[in-house]
PDB file of C-alpha atoms in Angstrom:
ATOM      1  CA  UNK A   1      86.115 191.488  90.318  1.00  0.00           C
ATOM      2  CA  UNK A   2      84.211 188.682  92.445  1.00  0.00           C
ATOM      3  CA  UNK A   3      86.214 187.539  95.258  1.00  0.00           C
ATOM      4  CA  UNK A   4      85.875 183.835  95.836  1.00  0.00           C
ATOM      5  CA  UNK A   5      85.624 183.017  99.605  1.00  0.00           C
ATOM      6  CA  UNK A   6      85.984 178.976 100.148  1.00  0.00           C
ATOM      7  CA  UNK A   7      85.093 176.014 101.920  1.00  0.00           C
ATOM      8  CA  UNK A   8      88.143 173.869 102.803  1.00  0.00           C
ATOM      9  CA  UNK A   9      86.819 169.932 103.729  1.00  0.00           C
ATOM     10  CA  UNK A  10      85.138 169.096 100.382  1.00  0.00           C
ATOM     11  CA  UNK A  11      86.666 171.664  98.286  1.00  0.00           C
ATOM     12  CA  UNK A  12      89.370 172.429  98.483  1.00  0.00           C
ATOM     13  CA  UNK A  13      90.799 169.517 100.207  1.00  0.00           C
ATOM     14  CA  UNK A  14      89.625 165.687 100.489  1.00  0.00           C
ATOM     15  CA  UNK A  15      89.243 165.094 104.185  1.00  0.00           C
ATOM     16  CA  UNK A  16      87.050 162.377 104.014  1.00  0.00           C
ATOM     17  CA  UNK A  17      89.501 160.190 105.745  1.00  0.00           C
ATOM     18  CA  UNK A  18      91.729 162.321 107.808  1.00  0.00           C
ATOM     19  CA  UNK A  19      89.424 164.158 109.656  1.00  0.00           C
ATOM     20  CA  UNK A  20      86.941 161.597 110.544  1.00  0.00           C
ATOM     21  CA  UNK A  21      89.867 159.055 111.370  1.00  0.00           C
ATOM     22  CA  UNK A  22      91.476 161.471 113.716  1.00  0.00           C
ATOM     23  CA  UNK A  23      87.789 162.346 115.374  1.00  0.00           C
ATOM     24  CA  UNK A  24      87.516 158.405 115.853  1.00  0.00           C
ATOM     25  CA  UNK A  25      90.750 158.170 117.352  1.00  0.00           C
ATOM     26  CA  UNK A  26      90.505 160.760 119.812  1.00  0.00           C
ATOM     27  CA  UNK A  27      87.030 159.536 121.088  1.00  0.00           C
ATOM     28  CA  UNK A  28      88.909 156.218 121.593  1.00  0.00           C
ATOM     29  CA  UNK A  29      91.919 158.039 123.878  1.00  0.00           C
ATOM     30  CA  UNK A  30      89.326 159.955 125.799  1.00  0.00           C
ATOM     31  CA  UNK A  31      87.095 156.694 127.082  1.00  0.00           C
ATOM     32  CA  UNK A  32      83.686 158.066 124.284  1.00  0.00           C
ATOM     33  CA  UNK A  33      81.626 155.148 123.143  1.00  0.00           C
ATOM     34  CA  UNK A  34      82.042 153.738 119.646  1.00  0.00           C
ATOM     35  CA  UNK A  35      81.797 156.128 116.894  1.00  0.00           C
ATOM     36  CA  UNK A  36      82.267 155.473 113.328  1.00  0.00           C
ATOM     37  CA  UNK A  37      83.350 157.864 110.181  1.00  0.00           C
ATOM     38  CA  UNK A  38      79.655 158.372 109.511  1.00  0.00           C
ATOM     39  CA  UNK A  39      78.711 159.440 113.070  1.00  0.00           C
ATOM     40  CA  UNK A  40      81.644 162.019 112.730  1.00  0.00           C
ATOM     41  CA  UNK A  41      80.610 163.861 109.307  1.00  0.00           C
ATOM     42  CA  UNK A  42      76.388 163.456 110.442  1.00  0.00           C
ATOM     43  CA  UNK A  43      77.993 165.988 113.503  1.00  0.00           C
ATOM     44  CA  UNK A  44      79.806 168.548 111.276  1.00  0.00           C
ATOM     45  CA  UNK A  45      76.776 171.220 111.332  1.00  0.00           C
ATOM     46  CA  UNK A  46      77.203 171.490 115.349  1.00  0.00           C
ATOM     47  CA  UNK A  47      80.263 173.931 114.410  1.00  0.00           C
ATOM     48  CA  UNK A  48      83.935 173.273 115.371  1.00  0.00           C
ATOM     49  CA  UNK A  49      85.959 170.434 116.400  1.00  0.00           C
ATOM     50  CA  UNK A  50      86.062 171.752 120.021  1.00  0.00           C
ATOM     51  CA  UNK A  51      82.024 171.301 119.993  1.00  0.00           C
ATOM     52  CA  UNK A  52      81.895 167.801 117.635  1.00  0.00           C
ATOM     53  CA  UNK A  53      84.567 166.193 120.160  1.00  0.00           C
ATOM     54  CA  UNK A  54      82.252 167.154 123.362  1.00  0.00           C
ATOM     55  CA  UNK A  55      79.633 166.020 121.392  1.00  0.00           C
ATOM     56  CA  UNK A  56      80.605 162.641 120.461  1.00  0.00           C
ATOM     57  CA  UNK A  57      82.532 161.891 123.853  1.00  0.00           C
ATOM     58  CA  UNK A  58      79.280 162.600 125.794  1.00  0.00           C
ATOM     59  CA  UNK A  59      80.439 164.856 128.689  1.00  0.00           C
ATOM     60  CA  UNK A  60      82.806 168.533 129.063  1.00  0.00           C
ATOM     61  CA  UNK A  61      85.993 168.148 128.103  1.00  0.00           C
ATOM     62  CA  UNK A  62      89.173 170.289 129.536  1.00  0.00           C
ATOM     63  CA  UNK A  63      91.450 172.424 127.246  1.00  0.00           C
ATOM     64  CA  UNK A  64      94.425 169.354 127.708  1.00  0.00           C
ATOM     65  CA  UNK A  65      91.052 166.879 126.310  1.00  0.00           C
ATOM     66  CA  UNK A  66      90.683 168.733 123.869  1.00  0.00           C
ATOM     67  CA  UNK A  67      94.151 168.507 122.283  1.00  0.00           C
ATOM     68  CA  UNK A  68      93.843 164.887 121.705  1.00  0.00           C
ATOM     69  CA  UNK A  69      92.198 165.828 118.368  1.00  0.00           C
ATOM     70  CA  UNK A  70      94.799 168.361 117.296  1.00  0.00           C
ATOM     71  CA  UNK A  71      97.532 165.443 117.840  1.00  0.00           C
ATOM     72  CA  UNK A  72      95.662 163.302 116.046  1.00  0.00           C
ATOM     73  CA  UNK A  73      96.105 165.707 112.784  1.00  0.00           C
ATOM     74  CA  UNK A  74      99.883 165.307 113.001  1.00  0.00           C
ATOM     75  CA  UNK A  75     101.512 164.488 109.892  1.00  0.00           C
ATOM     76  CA  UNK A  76      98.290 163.156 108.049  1.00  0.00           C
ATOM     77  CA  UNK A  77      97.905 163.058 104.223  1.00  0.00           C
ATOM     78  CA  UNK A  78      95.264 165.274 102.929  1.00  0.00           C
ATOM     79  CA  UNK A  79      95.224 165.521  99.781  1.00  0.00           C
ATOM     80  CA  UNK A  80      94.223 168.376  97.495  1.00  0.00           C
ATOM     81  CA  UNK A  81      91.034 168.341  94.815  1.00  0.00           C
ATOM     82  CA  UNK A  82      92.456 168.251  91.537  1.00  0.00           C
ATOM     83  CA  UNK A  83      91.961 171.218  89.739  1.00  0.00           C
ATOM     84  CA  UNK A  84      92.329 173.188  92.592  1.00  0.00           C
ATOM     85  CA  UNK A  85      95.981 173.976  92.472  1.00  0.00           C
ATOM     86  CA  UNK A  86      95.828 175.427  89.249  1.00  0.00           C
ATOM     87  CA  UNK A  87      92.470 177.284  89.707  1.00  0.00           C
ATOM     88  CA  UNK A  88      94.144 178.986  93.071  1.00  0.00           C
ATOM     89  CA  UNK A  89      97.398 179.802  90.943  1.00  0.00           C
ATOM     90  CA  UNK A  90      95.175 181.658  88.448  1.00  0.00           C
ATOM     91  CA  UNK A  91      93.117 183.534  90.884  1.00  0.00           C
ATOM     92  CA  UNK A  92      96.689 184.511  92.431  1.00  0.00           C
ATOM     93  CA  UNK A  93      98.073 185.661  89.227  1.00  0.00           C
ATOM     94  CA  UNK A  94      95.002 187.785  88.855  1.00  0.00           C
ATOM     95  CA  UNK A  95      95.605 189.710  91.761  1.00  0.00           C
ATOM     96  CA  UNK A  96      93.097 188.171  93.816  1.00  0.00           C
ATOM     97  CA  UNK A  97      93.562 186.985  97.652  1.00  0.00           C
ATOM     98  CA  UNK A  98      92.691 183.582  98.956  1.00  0.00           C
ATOM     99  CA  UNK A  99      90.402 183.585 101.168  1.00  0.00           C
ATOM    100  CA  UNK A 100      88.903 180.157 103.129  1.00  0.00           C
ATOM    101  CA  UNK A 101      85.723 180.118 105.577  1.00  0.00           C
ATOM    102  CA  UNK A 102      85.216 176.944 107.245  1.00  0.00           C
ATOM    103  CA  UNK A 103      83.266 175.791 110.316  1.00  0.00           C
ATOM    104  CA  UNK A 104      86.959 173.585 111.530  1.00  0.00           C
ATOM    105  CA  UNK A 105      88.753 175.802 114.195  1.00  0.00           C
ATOM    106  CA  UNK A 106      91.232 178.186 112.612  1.00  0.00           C
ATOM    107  CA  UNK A 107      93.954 175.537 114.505  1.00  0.00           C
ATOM    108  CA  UNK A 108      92.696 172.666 113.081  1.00  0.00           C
ATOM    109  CA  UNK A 109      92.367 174.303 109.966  1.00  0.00           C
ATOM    110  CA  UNK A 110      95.553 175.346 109.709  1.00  0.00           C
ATOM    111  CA  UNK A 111      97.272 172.108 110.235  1.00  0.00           C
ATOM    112  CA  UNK A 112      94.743 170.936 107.636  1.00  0.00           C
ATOM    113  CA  UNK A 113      95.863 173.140 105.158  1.00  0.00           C
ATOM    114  CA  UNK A 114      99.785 173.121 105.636  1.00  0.00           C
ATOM    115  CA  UNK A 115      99.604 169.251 105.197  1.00  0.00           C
ATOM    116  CA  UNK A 116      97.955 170.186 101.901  1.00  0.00           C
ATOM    117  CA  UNK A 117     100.301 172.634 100.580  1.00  0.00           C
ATOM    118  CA  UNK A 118      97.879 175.758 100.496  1.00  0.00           C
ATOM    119  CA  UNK A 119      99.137 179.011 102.446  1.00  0.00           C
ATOM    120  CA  UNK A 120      95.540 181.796 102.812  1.00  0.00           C
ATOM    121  CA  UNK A 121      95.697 185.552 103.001  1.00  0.00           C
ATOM    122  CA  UNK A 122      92.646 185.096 104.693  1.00  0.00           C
ATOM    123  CA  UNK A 123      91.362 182.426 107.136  1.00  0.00           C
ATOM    124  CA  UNK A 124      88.216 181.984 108.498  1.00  0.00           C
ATOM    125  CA  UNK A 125      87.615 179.381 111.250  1.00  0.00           C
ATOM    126  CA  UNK A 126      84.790 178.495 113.076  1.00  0.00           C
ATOM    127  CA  UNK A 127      85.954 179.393 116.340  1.00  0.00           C
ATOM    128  CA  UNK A 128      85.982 183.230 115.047  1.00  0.00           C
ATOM    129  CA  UNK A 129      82.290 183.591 114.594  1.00  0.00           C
ATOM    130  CA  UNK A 130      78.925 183.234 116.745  1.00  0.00           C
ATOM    131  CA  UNK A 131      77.221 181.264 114.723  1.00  0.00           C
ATOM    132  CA  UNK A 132      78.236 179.167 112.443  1.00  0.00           C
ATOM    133  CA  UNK A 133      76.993 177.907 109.054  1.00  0.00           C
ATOM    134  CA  UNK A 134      74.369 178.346 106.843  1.00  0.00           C
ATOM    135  CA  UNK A 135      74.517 181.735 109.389  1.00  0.00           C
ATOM    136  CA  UNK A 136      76.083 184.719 107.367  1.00  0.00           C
ATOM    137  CA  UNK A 137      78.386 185.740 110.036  1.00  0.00           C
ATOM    138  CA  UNK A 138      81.719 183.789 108.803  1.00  0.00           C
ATOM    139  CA  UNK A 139      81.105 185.873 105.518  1.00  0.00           C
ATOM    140  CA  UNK A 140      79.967 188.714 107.008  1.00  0.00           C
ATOM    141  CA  UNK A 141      83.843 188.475 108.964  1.00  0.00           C
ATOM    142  CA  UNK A 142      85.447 188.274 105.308  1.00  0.00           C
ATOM    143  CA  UNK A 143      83.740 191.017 103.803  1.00  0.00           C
ATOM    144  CA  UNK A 144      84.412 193.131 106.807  1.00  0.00           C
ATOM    145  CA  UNK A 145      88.213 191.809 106.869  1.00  0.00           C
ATOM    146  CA  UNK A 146      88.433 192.511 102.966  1.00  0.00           C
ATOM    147  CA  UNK A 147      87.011 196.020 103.155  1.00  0.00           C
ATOM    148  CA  UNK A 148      84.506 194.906 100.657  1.00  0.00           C
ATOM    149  CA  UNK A 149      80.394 194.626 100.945  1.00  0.00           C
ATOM    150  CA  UNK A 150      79.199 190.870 100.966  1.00  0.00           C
ATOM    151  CA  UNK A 151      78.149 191.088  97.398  1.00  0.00           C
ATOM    152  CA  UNK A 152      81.498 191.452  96.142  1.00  0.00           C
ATOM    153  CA  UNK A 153      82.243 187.559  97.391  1.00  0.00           C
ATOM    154  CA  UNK A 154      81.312 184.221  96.302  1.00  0.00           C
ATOM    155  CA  UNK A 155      81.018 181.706  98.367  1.00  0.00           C
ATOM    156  CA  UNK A 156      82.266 178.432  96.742  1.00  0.00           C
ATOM    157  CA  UNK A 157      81.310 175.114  98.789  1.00  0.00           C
ATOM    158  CA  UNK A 158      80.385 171.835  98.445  1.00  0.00           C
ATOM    159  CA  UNK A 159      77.686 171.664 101.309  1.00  0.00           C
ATOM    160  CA  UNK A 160      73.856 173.140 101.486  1.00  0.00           C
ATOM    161  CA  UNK A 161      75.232 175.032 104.936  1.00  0.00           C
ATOM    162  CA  UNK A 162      78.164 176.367 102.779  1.00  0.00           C
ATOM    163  CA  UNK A 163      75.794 177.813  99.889  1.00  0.00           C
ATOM    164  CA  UNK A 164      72.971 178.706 102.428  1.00  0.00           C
ATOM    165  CA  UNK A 165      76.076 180.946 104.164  1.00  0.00           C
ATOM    166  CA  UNK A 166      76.482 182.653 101.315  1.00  0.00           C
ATOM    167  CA  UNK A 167      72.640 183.384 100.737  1.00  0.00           C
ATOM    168  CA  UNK A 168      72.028 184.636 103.828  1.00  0.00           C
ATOM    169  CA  UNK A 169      75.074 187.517 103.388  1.00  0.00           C
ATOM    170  CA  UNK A 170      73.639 188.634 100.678  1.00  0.00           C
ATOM    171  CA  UNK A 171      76.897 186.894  98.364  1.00  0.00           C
ATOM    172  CA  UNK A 172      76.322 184.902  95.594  1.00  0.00           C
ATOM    173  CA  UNK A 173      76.919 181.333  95.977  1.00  0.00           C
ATOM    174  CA  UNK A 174      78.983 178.563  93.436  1.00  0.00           C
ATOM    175  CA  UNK A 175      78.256 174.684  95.102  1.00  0.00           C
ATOM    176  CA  UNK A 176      81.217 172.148  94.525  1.00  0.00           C
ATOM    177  CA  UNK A 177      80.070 169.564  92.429  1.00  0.00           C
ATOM    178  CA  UNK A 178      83.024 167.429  93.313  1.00  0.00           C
ATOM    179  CA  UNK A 179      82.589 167.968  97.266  1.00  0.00           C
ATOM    180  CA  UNK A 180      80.948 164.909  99.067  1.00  0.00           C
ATOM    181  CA  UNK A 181      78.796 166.831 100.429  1.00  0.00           C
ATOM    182  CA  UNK A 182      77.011 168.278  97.050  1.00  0.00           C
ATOM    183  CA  UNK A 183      73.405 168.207  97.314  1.00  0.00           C
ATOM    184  CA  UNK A 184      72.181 168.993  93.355  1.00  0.00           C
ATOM    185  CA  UNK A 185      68.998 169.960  95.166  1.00  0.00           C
ATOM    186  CA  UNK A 186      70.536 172.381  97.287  1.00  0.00           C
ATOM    187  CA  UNK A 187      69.930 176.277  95.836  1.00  0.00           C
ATOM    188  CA  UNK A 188      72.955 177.729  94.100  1.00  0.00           C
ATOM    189  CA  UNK A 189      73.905 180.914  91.761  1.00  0.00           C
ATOM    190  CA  UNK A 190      76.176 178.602  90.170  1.00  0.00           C
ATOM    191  CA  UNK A 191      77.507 174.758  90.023  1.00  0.00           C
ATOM    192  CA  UNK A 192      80.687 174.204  88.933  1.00  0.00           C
ATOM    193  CA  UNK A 193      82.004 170.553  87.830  1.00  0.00           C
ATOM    194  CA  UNK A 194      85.759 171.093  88.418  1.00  0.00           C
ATOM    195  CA  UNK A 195      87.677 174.113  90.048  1.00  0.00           C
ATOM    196  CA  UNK A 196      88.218 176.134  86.591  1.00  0.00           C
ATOM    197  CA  UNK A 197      84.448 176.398  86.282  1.00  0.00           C
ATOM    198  CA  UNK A 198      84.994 179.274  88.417  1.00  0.00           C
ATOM    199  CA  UNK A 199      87.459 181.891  87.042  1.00  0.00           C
ATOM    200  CA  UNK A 200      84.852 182.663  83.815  1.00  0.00           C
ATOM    201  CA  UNK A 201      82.171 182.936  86.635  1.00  0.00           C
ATOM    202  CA  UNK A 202      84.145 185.987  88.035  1.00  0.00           C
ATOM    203  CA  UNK A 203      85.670 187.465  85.484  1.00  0.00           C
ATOM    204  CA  UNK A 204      88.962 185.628  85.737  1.00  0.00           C
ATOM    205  CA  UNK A 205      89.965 184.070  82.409  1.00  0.00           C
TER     206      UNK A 205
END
């Protein structure tokens, strides 16, 4: 059986408010110039949080800088896509691990994730790989971690870097129509409308 690999912001969780809110905070503490939502999410493909915060501030932050952001997460409201719940309850009853590769830091994606309810056998973060996405190496790391070759996952993501990931492993690719980052134009094995689309994909009924 396929094993699905996921994004987390825009698929399996809505961050479009937390995350940018807590990046526009932490500018403010640190002394950064004005930033708004949109300047936050136009910086996402530079990689983690650790490199999107230096970015947007303007000048080398220190490890104690840095944690600004992470305080900033505390006890926010993220909520979860619907569909998702039951789709990961499914793939668990099938045998199959969850697995989530995004391009957050494995901190910040783990605070992300426990204020959504979702616990991962497997978590990828940004911080973990050399280059980050559309680069194969965060799927490269699962399929390694997993004991399996890359074309045993699917990548399932909502952004063009999430699907090129996938392409460039040699994994086959499902984009997240419900993400909002979808691109229709952006290449795909598969698009799925809601969560569920998924489990006939890889054999999971």
């Amino acid at each position: 059986m396929i094993i699905p690999v996921w994004d987390m912001d825009g698929t399996l969780i809505d961050s479009t408010e937390a995350v940018p809110r807590a990046f526009v905070q932490a500018v403010a503490v640190l002394g950064g110039p004005p930033v708004t939502p949109a300047d936050v999410v136009g910086s996402y493909w530079r990689g983690t949080n650790e490199v999107i915060l230096t970015h947007l501030v303007g000048r080398p932050l220190s490890p104690a800088e840095q944690e600004i952001y992470f305080r900033q997460l505390d006890d926010v409201s993220v909520p979860v896509y619907p569909g998702i719940l039951d789709t990961l309850c499914a793939l668990h009853a099938a045998g199959l691990p969850l697995v989530v590769f995004t391009g957050a830091s494995t901190r910040a994606a783990t605070l992300l994730l426990h204020a959504a309810g979702i616990t991962c056998d497997l978590l990828i973060g940004g911080d973990q790989i050399r280059a980050p996405k559309p680069a194969p190496d965060g799927m490269l790391l699962a399929a390694d971690r997993l004991g399996v070759t890359p074309d045993r996952l699917i990548m399932v993501g909502d952004s063009p870097l999430d699907l090129g990931s996938a392409t460039a492993a040699g994994s086959r690719s499902a984009a997240a129509a419900w993400g909002h980052m979808h691109d229709p134009a952006a290449p795909a094995d598969h698009t799925l409308a809601a969560p569920g689309d998924l489990l006939p994909i890889i054999g999971c009924r």
